[in-house]
Amino acid sequence: MANDPVDEAVVDKGVARTSVVIALRDDLRIADCIASIDEDVEIVLALNGPSDAVLKLIAEHPRPLTVTEIDDVGNLGAAYNAGAAATDRQYLLLMDSDCVFAPGVVRAMVRAVLTAPVVKGQVVYGESDGVLSKLTARVREFDEGDYISALSPPLIYNREIVGHIGGYHFDELIHWCEDREFDFRLQLAGIPVVYLPEARIFHDAQHGFANMRSYFRYGVGEGIAQETGVFTTPAVPVVWRLFEASRTLAQCARVKGVGAAAYYGLLKAAFHTGTVHHLLNDPYEVRDRYPVSAKRTRMVRSIPQHSTRLTKAQMRRLRRAHWEAGRRIERVADLSVFHPDAAGRDVRSAADESRQQQA
């Protein structure tokens, strides 16, 4: 659908109905990110613990910016929800502050989302001369590049999908794995993610062990999501994780080389350490906010970390977990409800008005 021809006048209207939403804390590279936005779209900055330097940059920036702020530092899901609630635009394009758009990408993604409800572009990972920087780029390419998913950025979606995927954009309890949980709900609703490889963004080179810190945080998010039942929990955790890690690292070695696989092994260790850290310490203090329906969704064959693709059995179990939490996520029978004929309406929902706080 994303390749269907669309009249440029219709694309212009779509651009006018689009917001680029960027979660931001203390990254001054946001200036380059904003400069790469080459269309007259709304730019929404969702601040979470901004530094004085970032606040000064925003105050002096020549482009109009919509700014909102949350108190929960580091909660990307809550930041994106606040960004969605701060705008009434129909199409939300999620971006990171350490990335820049290639010329024409914003328009290409808007054109695609007019005929497909969710569209994912491609990340090109930068490299420096350091060995770890090169290995980080190889592992990131492997970890996200061999399957189509709704992991952001760059991701654009029609906000009308929210009513079909549980009534909320992102789960604010889950830190650092919010887009993975978003992807699972899309699958439960039968809403496909259209891949647009020519829509490229460039990720700044990562240095040292910064990527290991990211995987540690992903592990914390995994632990929260397992406890609330929106991710599956391995029935035999140690055996499953050893099997999954062995299979994934062997595949990484074949595709990206032994060095990348060895580094990926360290990242996996950081990931599982993060999960254990949550189990022991609850670092984000979320357990007191769990819904009463929260419980683990145990399966012998759990969802691999290196994928978002759900089996039919996993979909049945996750759908039941959502039902028990009061969220009935059914398959969308007719995707034409997201057709551009429906564009232009104000689809701001009550969940948006309350910043998508979950019941």
mmCIF file of C-alpha atoms in Angstrom:
data_model
loop_
_atom_site.group_PDB
_atom_site.id
_atom_site.type_symbol
_atom_site.label_atom_id
_atom_site.label_comp_id
_atom_site.label_asym_id
_atom_site.label_seq_id
_atom_site.Cartn_x
_atom_site.Cartn_y
_atom_site.Cartn_z
ATOM 1 C CA MET A 1 0.000 0.000 0.000
ATOM 2 C CA ALA A 2 2.818 2.400 0.792
ATOM 3 C CA ASN A 3 3.933 2.279 -2.845
ATOM 4 C CA ASP A 4 0.539 3.346 -4.184
ATOM 5 C CA PRO A 5 0.758 6.630 -6.116
ATOM 6 C CA VAL A 6 -0.486 9.620 -4.140
ATOM 7 C CA ASP A 7 -1.144 13.040 -5.597
ATOM 8 C CA GLU A 8 1.366 15.618 -4.374
ATOM 9 C CA ALA A 9 -1.444 17.953 -3.319
ATOM 10 C CA VAL A 10 -2.679 15.179 -1.025
ATOM 11 C CA VAL A 11 0.859 14.730 0.295
ATOM 12 C CA ASP A 12 1.012 18.459 1.044
ATOM 13 C CA LYS A 13 -2.136 18.095 3.144
ATOM 14 C CA GLY A 14 -0.607 15.084 4.860
ATOM 15 C CA VAL A 15 2.523 17.076 5.707
ATOM 16 C CA ALA A 16 0.314 19.731 7.290
ATOM 17 C CA ARG A 17 -1.236 17.000 9.444
ATOM 18 C CA THR A 18 2.113 15.567 10.615
ATOM 19 C CA SER A 19 4.112 16.078 13.807
ATOM 20 C CA VAL A 20 7.687 14.950 14.336
ATOM 21 C CA VAL A 21 7.864 13.859 17.988
ATOM 22 C CA ILE A 22 11.288 13.763 19.647
ATOM 23 C CA ALA A 23 11.949 12.687 23.228
ATOM 24 C CA LEU A 24 14.716 14.851 24.617
ATOM 25 C CA ARG A 25 16.768 15.121 27.792
ATOM 26 C CA ASP A 26 20.256 16.620 27.525
ATOM 27 C CA ASP A 27 21.318 15.898 23.944
ATOM 28 C CA LEU A 28 22.489 19.052 22.152
ATOM 29 C CA ARG A 29 22.574 17.124 18.883
ATOM 30 C CA ILE A 30 18.884 17.976 18.746
ATOM 31 C CA ALA A 31 19.946 21.116 16.832
ATOM 32 C CA ASP A 32 21.218 18.987 13.934
ATOM 33 C CA CYS A 33 18.156 16.768 14.115
ATOM 34 C CA ILE A 34 15.789 19.731 13.798
ATOM 35 C CA ALA A 35 17.870 21.216 10.985
ATOM 36 C CA SER A 36 17.422 18.001 8.981
ATOM 37 C CA ILE A 37 13.604 18.298 9.029
ATOM 38 C CA ASP A 38 13.037 19.743 5.558
ATOM 39 C CA GLU A 39 9.230 19.967 5.566
ATOM 40 C CA ASP A 40 6.864 22.381 7.279
ATOM 41 C CA VAL A 41 5.699 19.877 9.878
ATOM 42 C CA GLU A 42 5.024 20.516 13.529
ATOM 43 C CA ILE A 43 8.048 19.718 15.705
ATOM 44 C CA VAL A 44 7.152 18.416 19.174
ATOM 45 C CA LEU A 45 9.850 18.113 21.826
ATOM 46 C CA ALA A 46 8.890 15.880 24.753
ATOM 47 C CA LEU A 47 11.310 16.834 27.508
ATOM 48 C CA ASN A 48 12.224 14.500 30.351
ATOM 49 C CA GLY A 49 14.746 16.047 32.710
ATOM 50 C CA PRO A 50 16.189 18.631 30.280
ATOM 51 C CA SER A 51 19.521 20.289 31.002
ATOM 52 C CA ASP A 52 19.929 24.070 31.162
ATOM 53 C CA ALA A 53 21.842 23.972 27.871
ATOM 54 C CA VAL A 54 18.944 22.211 26.142
ATOM 55 C CA LEU A 55 16.420 24.679 27.559
ATOM 56 C CA LYS A 56 18.549 27.580 26.309
ATOM 57 C CA LEU A 57 18.832 26.020 22.850
ATOM 58 C CA ILE A 58 15.054 25.577 22.664
ATOM 59 C CA ALA A 59 14.346 29.118 23.839
ATOM 60 C CA GLU A 60 16.654 30.605 21.206
ATOM 61 C CA HIS A 61 15.724 28.308 18.338
ATOM 62 C CA PRO A 62 14.380 30.146 15.263
ATOM 63 C CA ARG A 63 11.868 27.473 14.258
ATOM 64 C CA PRO A 64 8.525 27.165 16.017
ATOM 65 C CA LEU A 65 8.616 24.290 18.478
ATOM 66 C CA THR A 66 5.860 22.662 20.489
ATOM 67 C CA VAL A 67 7.333 21.772 23.867
ATOM 68 C CA THR A 68 5.920 19.530 26.579
ATOM 69 C CA GLU A 69 7.598 18.032 29.630
ATOM 70 C CA ILE A 70 7.237 15.061 31.962
ATOM 71 C CA ASP A 71 8.727 14.484 35.407
ATOM 72 C CA ASP A 72 9.626 10.812 34.861
ATOM 73 C CA VAL A 73 13.226 11.090 33.642
ATOM 74 C CA GLY A 74 14.181 8.469 31.096
ATOM 75 C CA ASN A 75 10.636 7.191 30.476
ATOM 76 C CA LEU A 76 10.479 7.215 26.687
ATOM 77 C CA GLY A 77 6.954 5.800 26.566
ATOM 78 C CA ALA A 78 5.652 8.576 28.804
ATOM 79 C CA ALA A 79 7.570 11.169 26.770
ATOM 80 C CA TYR A 80 6.064 9.959 23.494
ATOM 81 C CA ASN A 81 2.606 9.898 25.055
ATOM 82 C CA ALA A 82 3.064 13.485 26.219
ATOM 83 C CA GLY A 83 4.207 14.440 22.730
ATOM 84 C CA ALA A 84 1.147 12.792 21.175
ATOM 85 C CA ALA A 85 -1.126 14.553 23.673
ATOM 86 C CA ALA A 86 0.475 17.925 22.910
ATOM 87 C CA THR A 87 -0.617 17.859 19.268
ATOM 88 C CA ASP A 88 -3.797 17.186 17.329
ATOM 89 C CA ARG A 89 -1.941 16.222 14.128
ATOM 90 C CA GLN A 90 -3.008 12.902 12.659
ATOM 91 C CA TYR A 91 0.370 11.483 11.673
ATOM 92 C CA LEU A 92 3.080 11.068 14.300
ATOM 93 C CA LEU A 93 6.679 10.625 13.140
ATOM 94 C CA LEU A 94 8.932 9.405 15.972
ATOM 95 C CA MET A 95 12.565 10.483 15.870
ATOM 96 C CA ASP A 96 15.637 10.428 18.146
ATOM 97 C CA SER A 97 17.730 13.464 18.997
ATOM 98 C CA ASP A 98 20.986 11.730 17.985
ATOM 99 C CA CYS A 99 19.793 11.058 14.436
ATOM 100 C CA VAL A 100 19.266 13.200 11.331
ATOM 101 C CA PHE A 101 16.968 12.736 8.353
ATOM 102 C CA ALA A 102 18.312 12.310 4.848
ATOM 103 C CA PRO A 103 16.860 14.914 2.452
ATOM 104 C CA GLY A 104 13.293 14.125 1.383
ATOM 105 C CA VAL A 105 12.725 11.405 4.001
ATOM 106 C CA VAL A 106 10.044 13.247 5.975
ATOM 107 C CA ARG A 107 7.954 13.753 2.859
ATOM 108 C CA ALA A 108 8.514 10.170 1.705
ATOM 109 C CA MET A 109 7.309 8.804 5.046
ATOM 110 C CA VAL A 110 4.238 11.058 5.025
ATOM 111 C CA ARG A 111 3.413 9.913 1.496
ATOM 112 C CA ALA A 112 3.675 6.281 2.611
ATOM 113 C CA VAL A 113 1.546 6.658 5.760
ATOM 114 C CA LEU A 114 -1.336 8.051 3.693
ATOM 115 C CA THR A 115 -1.988 4.554 2.386
ATOM 116 C CA ALA A 116 -0.467 2.407 5.158
ATOM 117 C CA PRO A 117 -1.187 3.007 8.845
ATOM 118 C CA VAL A 118 2.350 2.278 10.127
ATOM 119 C CA VAL A 119 5.594 2.840 8.199
ATOM 120 C CA LYS A 120 9.173 2.122 9.288
ATOM 121 C CA GLY A 121 12.279 3.615 7.694
ATOM 122 C CA GLN A 122 15.914 2.524 7.867
ATOM 123 C CA VAL A 123 18.626 3.531 10.324
ATOM 124 C CA VAL A 124 22.174 3.927 9.022
ATOM 125 C CA TYR A 125 24.537 3.606 11.978
ATOM 126 C CA GLY A 126 27.542 5.884 12.025
ATOM 127 C CA GLU A 127 31.029 4.710 12.881
ATOM 128 C CA SER A 128 34.175 6.300 14.266
ATOM 129 C CA ASP A 129 37.705 4.933 14.039
ATOM 130 C CA GLY A 130 37.320 3.018 17.299
ATOM 131 C CA VAL A 131 36.847 -0.737 17.272
ATOM 132 C CA LEU A 132 33.871 -0.622 19.649
ATOM 133 C CA SER A 133 32.141 1.958 17.471
ATOM 134 C CA LYS A 134 32.444 -0.293 14.428
ATOM 135 C CA LEU A 135 31.257 -3.337 16.374
ATOM 136 C CA THR A 136 28.314 -1.358 17.743
ATOM 137 C CA ALA A 137 27.234 -0.440 14.216
ATOM 138 C CA ARG A 138 27.497 -4.078 13.063
ATOM 139 C CA VAL A 139 25.530 -5.407 16.030
ATOM 140 C CA ARG A 140 22.824 -2.754 15.708
ATOM 141 C CA GLU A 141 22.448 -3.587 12.033
ATOM 142 C CA PHE A 142 22.092 -7.252 12.903
ATOM 143 C CA ASP A 143 19.799 -6.699 15.880
ATOM 144 C CA GLU A 144 17.265 -4.615 13.951
ATOM 145 C CA GLY A 145 17.990 -5.168 10.295
ATOM 146 C CA ASP A 146 16.874 -8.691 9.450
ATOM 147 C CA TYR A 147 13.190 -8.354 10.339
ATOM 148 C CA ILE A 148 10.553 -5.675 9.877
ATOM 149 C CA SER A 149 9.313 -4.131 13.095
ATOM 150 C CA ALA A 150 7.796 -1.004 14.627
ATOM 151 C CA LEU A 151 10.967 -0.206 16.558
ATOM 152 C CA SER A 152 11.662 3.499 16.391
ATOM 153 C CA PRO A 153 13.089 5.627 14.927
ATOM 154 C CA PRO A 154 12.172 6.383 12.206
ATOM 155 C CA LEU A 155 8.550 5.366 12.588
ATOM 156 C CA ILE A 156 5.421 7.154 11.407
ATOM 157 C CA TYR A 157 1.874 6.083 12.166
ATOM 158 C CA ASN A 158 -1.697 7.213 11.815
ATOM 159 C CA ARG A 159 -2.960 7.946 15.315
ATOM 160 C CA GLU A 160 -6.304 6.362 14.448
ATOM 161 C CA ILE A 161 -4.672 2.996 15.100
ATOM 162 C CA VAL A 162 -4.646 3.734 18.843
ATOM 163 C CA GLY A 163 -8.314 2.835 19.235
ATOM 164 C CA HIS A 164 -7.545 -0.595 17.761
ATOM 165 C CA ILE A 165 -4.464 -1.437 19.864
ATOM 166 C CA GLY A 166 -5.725 -1.060 23.399
ATOM 167 C CA GLY A 167 -6.493 2.666 23.526
ATOM 168 C CA TYR A 168 -2.986 3.963 24.254
ATOM 169 C CA HIS A 169 0.139 4.832 22.301
ATOM 170 C CA PHE A 170 2.862 3.500 24.619
ATOM 171 C CA ASP A 171 2.890 1.682 27.943
ATOM 172 C CA GLU A 172 4.244 4.152 30.500
ATOM 173 C CA LEU A 173 5.176 1.416 32.953
ATOM 174 C CA ILE A 174 7.721 -0.038 30.542
ATOM 175 C CA HIS A 175 10.993 1.856 30.350
ATOM 176 C CA TRP A 176 13.194 1.450 27.273
ATOM 177 C CA CYS A 177 11.185 -1.277 25.502
ATOM 178 C CA GLU A 178 8.107 0.820 24.733
ATOM 179 C CA ASP A 179 8.357 0.405 20.953
ATOM 180 C CA ARG A 180 8.703 -3.381 21.236
ATOM 181 C CA GLU A 181 5.452 -3.581 23.210
ATOM 182 C CA PHE A 182 3.842 -1.241 20.653
ATOM 183 C CA ASP A 183 4.889 -3.664 17.896
ATOM 184 C CA PHE A 184 3.298 -6.610 19.705
ATOM 185 C CA ARG A 185 -0.060 -4.835 19.930
ATOM 186 C CA LEU A 186 0.075 -4.008 16.232
ATOM 187 C CA GLN A 187 0.444 -7.699 15.497
ATOM 188 C CA LEU A 188 -2.487 -8.571 17.765
ATOM 189 C CA ALA A 189 -4.611 -6.070 15.820
ATOM 190 C CA GLY A 190 -3.399 -7.357 12.452
ATOM 191 C CA ILE A 191 -1.992 -3.952 11.499
ATOM 192 C CA PRO A 192 1.071 -4.436 9.276
ATOM 193 C CA VAL A 193 4.272 -2.413 9.436
ATOM 194 C CA VAL A 194 5.323 -1.293 5.962
ATOM 195 C CA TYR A 195 9.087 -1.079 5.506
ATOM 196 C CA LEU A 196 10.411 1.886 3.493
ATOM 197 C CA PRO A 197 14.164 1.243 3.103
ATOM 198 C CA GLU A 198 14.753 4.410 1.110
ATOM 199 C CA ALA A 199 13.562 6.473 4.100
ATOM 200 C CA ARG A 200 16.975 6.670 5.725
ATOM 201 C CA ILE A 201 18.094 8.421 8.878
ATOM 202 C CA PHE A 202 21.681 8.615 10.084
ATOM 203 C CA HIS A 203 22.519 7.668 13.661
ATOM 204 C CA ASP A 204 25.495 9.398 15.245
ATOM 205 C CA ALA A 205 28.475 7.145 15.954
ATOM 206 C CA GLN A 206 28.443 5.536 19.376
ATOM 207 C CA HIS A 207 31.628 5.346 21.416
ATOM 208 C CA GLY A 208 32.968 3.162 24.199
ATOM 209 C CA PHE A 209 30.479 1.110 26.139
ATOM 210 C CA ALA A 210 27.502 3.477 25.809
ATOM 211 C CA ASN A 211 25.635 0.813 23.870
ATOM 212 C CA MET A 212 26.072 -1.624 26.750
ATOM 213 C CA ARG A 213 24.272 0.820 29.021
ATOM 214 C CA SER A 214 21.393 0.893 26.523
ATOM 215 C CA TYR A 215 21.098 -2.898 26.558
ATOM 216 C CA PHE A 216 21.156 -2.887 30.348
ATOM 217 C CA ARG A 217 18.174 -0.521 30.273
ATOM 218 C CA TYR A 218 16.405 -2.678 27.698
ATOM 219 C CA GLY A 219 16.801 -5.532 30.156
ATOM 220 C CA VAL A 220 15.095 -3.486 32.869
ATOM 221 C CA GLY A 221 12.204 -2.791 30.475
ATOM 222 C CA GLU A 222 12.005 -6.494 29.644
ATOM 223 C CA GLY A 223 11.708 -7.312 33.339
ATOM 224 C CA ILE A 224 8.846 -4.849 33.823
ATOM 225 C CA ALA A 225 7.011 -6.066 30.740
ATOM 226 C CA GLN A 226 7.304 -9.697 31.834
ATOM 227 C CA GLU A 227 5.914 -8.927 35.271
ATOM 228 C CA THR A 228 2.925 -7.067 33.829
ATOM 229 C CA GLY A 229 2.226 -9.816 31.303
ATOM 230 C CA VAL A 230 2.588 -7.807 28.087
ATOM 231 C CA PHE A 231 5.748 -9.790 27.252
ATOM 232 C CA THR A 232 5.979 -13.540 27.709
ATOM 233 C CA THR A 233 8.099 -15.091 30.463
ATOM 234 C CA PRO A 234 10.098 -18.277 29.729
ATOM 235 C CA ALA A 235 8.719 -21.174 31.754
ATOM 236 C CA VAL A 236 12.297 -22.440 32.188
ATOM 237 C CA PRO A 237 14.197 -19.128 32.089
ATOM 238 C CA VAL A 238 17.836 -20.229 32.235
ATOM 239 C CA VAL A 239 17.481 -23.036 29.688
ATOM 240 C CA TRP A 240 15.514 -20.833 27.280
ATOM 241 C CA ARG A 241 17.929 -17.905 27.503
ATOM 242 C CA LEU A 242 20.976 -20.123 26.965
ATOM 243 C CA PHE A 243 19.325 -21.723 23.927
ATOM 244 C CA GLU A 244 18.232 -18.363 22.510
ATOM 245 C CA ALA A 245 21.626 -16.724 23.107
ATOM 246 C CA SER A 246 23.542 -19.598 21.495
ATOM 247 C CA ARG A 247 21.345 -19.575 18.396
ATOM 248 C CA THR A 248 21.404 -15.775 18.057
ATOM 249 C CA LEU A 249 25.150 -15.403 18.560
ATOM 250 C CA ALA A 250 25.873 -18.138 16.026
ATOM 251 C CA GLN A 251 23.679 -16.326 13.511
ATOM 252 C CA CYS A 252 25.396 -13.011 14.280
ATOM 253 C CA ALA A 253 28.812 -14.603 13.732
ATOM 254 C CA ARG A 254 27.717 -15.881 10.304
ATOM 255 C CA VAL A 255 26.264 -12.541 9.231
ATOM 256 C CA LYS A 256 28.504 -9.934 10.895
ATOM 257 C CA GLY A 257 31.627 -11.824 11.957
ATOM 258 C CA VAL A 258 33.055 -13.369 15.106
ATOM 259 C CA GLY A 259 34.077 -10.013 16.596
ATOM 260 C CA ALA A 260 30.548 -8.644 16.368
ATOM 261 C CA ALA A 261 29.156 -11.850 17.886
ATOM 262 C CA ALA A 262 31.581 -11.623 20.814
ATOM 263 C CA TYR A 263 30.572 -8.024 21.459
ATOM 264 C CA TYR A 264 26.912 -8.964 21.129
ATOM 265 C CA GLY A 265 27.498 -11.599 23.789
ATOM 266 C CA LEU A 266 28.586 -8.833 26.175
ATOM 267 C CA LEU A 267 25.481 -6.851 25.287
ATOM 268 C CA LYS A 268 23.278 -9.846 26.012
ATOM 269 C CA ALA A 269 24.961 -10.243 29.384
ATOM 270 C CA ALA A 270 24.220 -6.558 30.102
ATOM 271 C CA PHE A 271 20.622 -7.081 29.000
ATOM 272 C CA HIS A 272 20.003 -9.994 31.358
ATOM 273 C CA THR A 273 21.823 -8.170 34.158
ATOM 274 C CA GLY A 274 19.338 -5.335 33.692
ATOM 275 C CA THR A 275 16.428 -7.751 34.006
ATOM 276 C CA VAL A 276 17.836 -9.212 37.214
ATOM 277 C CA HIS A 277 18.476 -5.694 38.510
ATOM 278 C CA HIS A 278 14.804 -4.873 38.081
ATOM 279 C CA LEU A 279 13.695 -8.082 39.750
ATOM 280 C CA LEU A 280 15.853 -7.345 42.794
ATOM 281 C CA ASN A 281 15.648 -3.561 43.067
ATOM 282 C CA ASP A 282 12.720 -2.163 41.001
ATOM 283 C CA PRO A 283 14.904 0.836 40.028
ATOM 284 C CA TYR A 284 12.060 2.822 38.439
ATOM 285 C CA GLU A 285 9.698 2.082 41.355
ATOM 286 C CA VAL A 286 6.916 0.845 39.089
ATOM 287 C CA ARG A 287 5.609 -2.152 41.029
ATOM 288 C CA ASP A 288 3.304 -0.003 43.132
ATOM 289 C CA ARG A 289 1.702 1.177 39.885
ATOM 290 C CA TYR A 290 1.071 -2.235 38.357
ATOM 291 C CA PRO A 291 -2.596 -2.896 37.517
ATOM 292 C CA VAL A 292 -4.352 -5.472 39.678
ATOM 293 C CA SER A 293 -4.462 -7.792 36.654
ATOM 294 C CA ALA A 294 -0.652 -7.849 36.328
ATOM 295 C CA LYS A 295 0.756 -11.353 36.189
ATOM 296 C CA ARG A 296 3.330 -13.209 34.140
ATOM 297 C CA THR A 297 2.426 -14.791 30.804
ATOM 298 C CA ARG A 298 4.499 -17.963 30.996
ATOM 299 C CA MET A 299 5.357 -20.015 27.915
ATOM 300 C CA VAL A 300 7.920 -22.718 27.232
ATOM 301 C CA ARG A 301 8.765 -21.053 23.932
ATOM 302 C CA SER A 302 8.991 -17.402 24.857
ATOM 303 C CA ILE A 303 9.537 -14.435 22.521
ATOM 304 C CA PRO A 304 13.218 -14.192 21.478
ATOM 305 C CA GLN A 305 14.949 -10.933 22.247
ATOM 306 C CA HIS A 306 16.308 -10.787 18.696
ATOM 307 C CA SER A 307 12.881 -10.494 17.049
ATOM 308 C CA THR A 308 9.442 -9.017 17.473
ATOM 309 C CA ARG A 309 7.632 -11.597 15.354
ATOM 310 C CA LEU A 310 5.005 -13.442 17.388
ATOM 311 C CA THR A 311 3.893 -17.015 16.812
ATOM 312 C CA LYS A 312 0.179 -17.789 16.802
ATOM 313 C CA ALA A 313 0.486 -19.317 20.280
ATOM 314 C CA GLN A 314 2.253 -16.229 21.601
ATOM 315 C CA MET A 315 -0.390 -13.995 20.076
ATOM 316 C CA ARG A 316 -3.161 -15.978 21.766
ATOM 317 C CA ARG A 317 -1.475 -15.693 25.154
ATOM 318 C CA LEU A 318 -0.719 -11.969 24.854
ATOM 319 C CA ARG A 319 -4.224 -11.232 23.596
ATOM 320 C CA ARG A 320 -5.644 -13.023 26.621
ATOM 321 C CA ALA A 321 -3.327 -11.056 28.936
ATOM 322 C CA HIS A 322 -4.643 -7.808 27.469
ATOM 323 C CA TRP A 323 -8.240 -8.995 27.758
ATOM 324 C CA GLU A 324 -7.729 -9.798 31.425
ATOM 325 C CA ALA A 325 -6.402 -6.245 31.873
ATOM 326 C CA GLY A 326 -9.556 -4.843 30.276
ATOM 327 C CA ARG A 327 -8.064 -4.179 26.836
ATOM 328 C CA ARG A 328 -9.732 -6.129 24.041
ATOM 329 C CA ILE A 329 -7.430 -6.043 21.031
ATOM 330 C CA GLU A 330 -9.125 -7.607 18.017
ATOM 331 C CA ARG A 331 -7.876 -7.912 14.467
ATOM 332 C CA VAL A 332 -8.831 -5.007 12.228
ATOM 333 C CA ALA A 333 -11.073 -6.528 9.584
ATOM 334 C CA ASP A 334 -10.704 -3.707 7.060
ATOM 335 C CA LEU A 335 -7.523 -1.638 6.896
ATOM 336 C CA SER A 336 -9.266 0.853 4.616
ATOM 337 C CA VAL A 337 -10.454 2.623 7.772
ATOM 338 C CA PHE A 338 -6.985 4.219 7.690
ATOM 339 C CA HIS A 339 -7.371 5.364 4.060
ATOM 340 C CA PRO A 340 -6.594 9.001 3.256
ATOM 341 C CA ASP A 341 -10.325 9.544 2.658
ATOM 342 C CA ALA A 342 -10.543 9.548 6.458
ATOM 343 C CA ALA A 343 -7.632 11.971 6.853
ATOM 344 C CA GLY A 344 -8.090 15.485 8.078
ATOM 345 C CA ARG A 345 -10.477 14.656 10.890
ATOM 346 C CA ASP A 346 -9.565 15.536 14.437
ATOM 347 C CA VAL A 347 -9.028 12.104 15.956
ATOM 348 C CA ARG A 348 -7.743 13.268 19.314
ATOM 349 C CA SER A 349 -9.131 10.741 21.775
ATOM 350 C CA ALA A 350 -9.996 10.880 25.438
ATOM 351 C CA ALA A 351 -6.900 8.789 26.080
ATOM 352 C CA ASP A 352 -4.822 11.500 24.450
ATOM 353 C CA GLU A 353 -6.485 14.171 26.559
ATOM 354 C CA SER A 354 -5.389 12.342 29.701
ATOM 355 C CA ARG A 355 -1.900 11.764 28.224
ATOM 356 C CA GLN A 356 -2.719 8.090 27.650
ATOM 357 C CA GLN A 357 -2.592 7.152 31.336
ATOM 358 C CA GLN A 358 -3.535 3.487 31.606
ATOM 359 C CA ALA A 359 -6.389 2.373 33.775
#
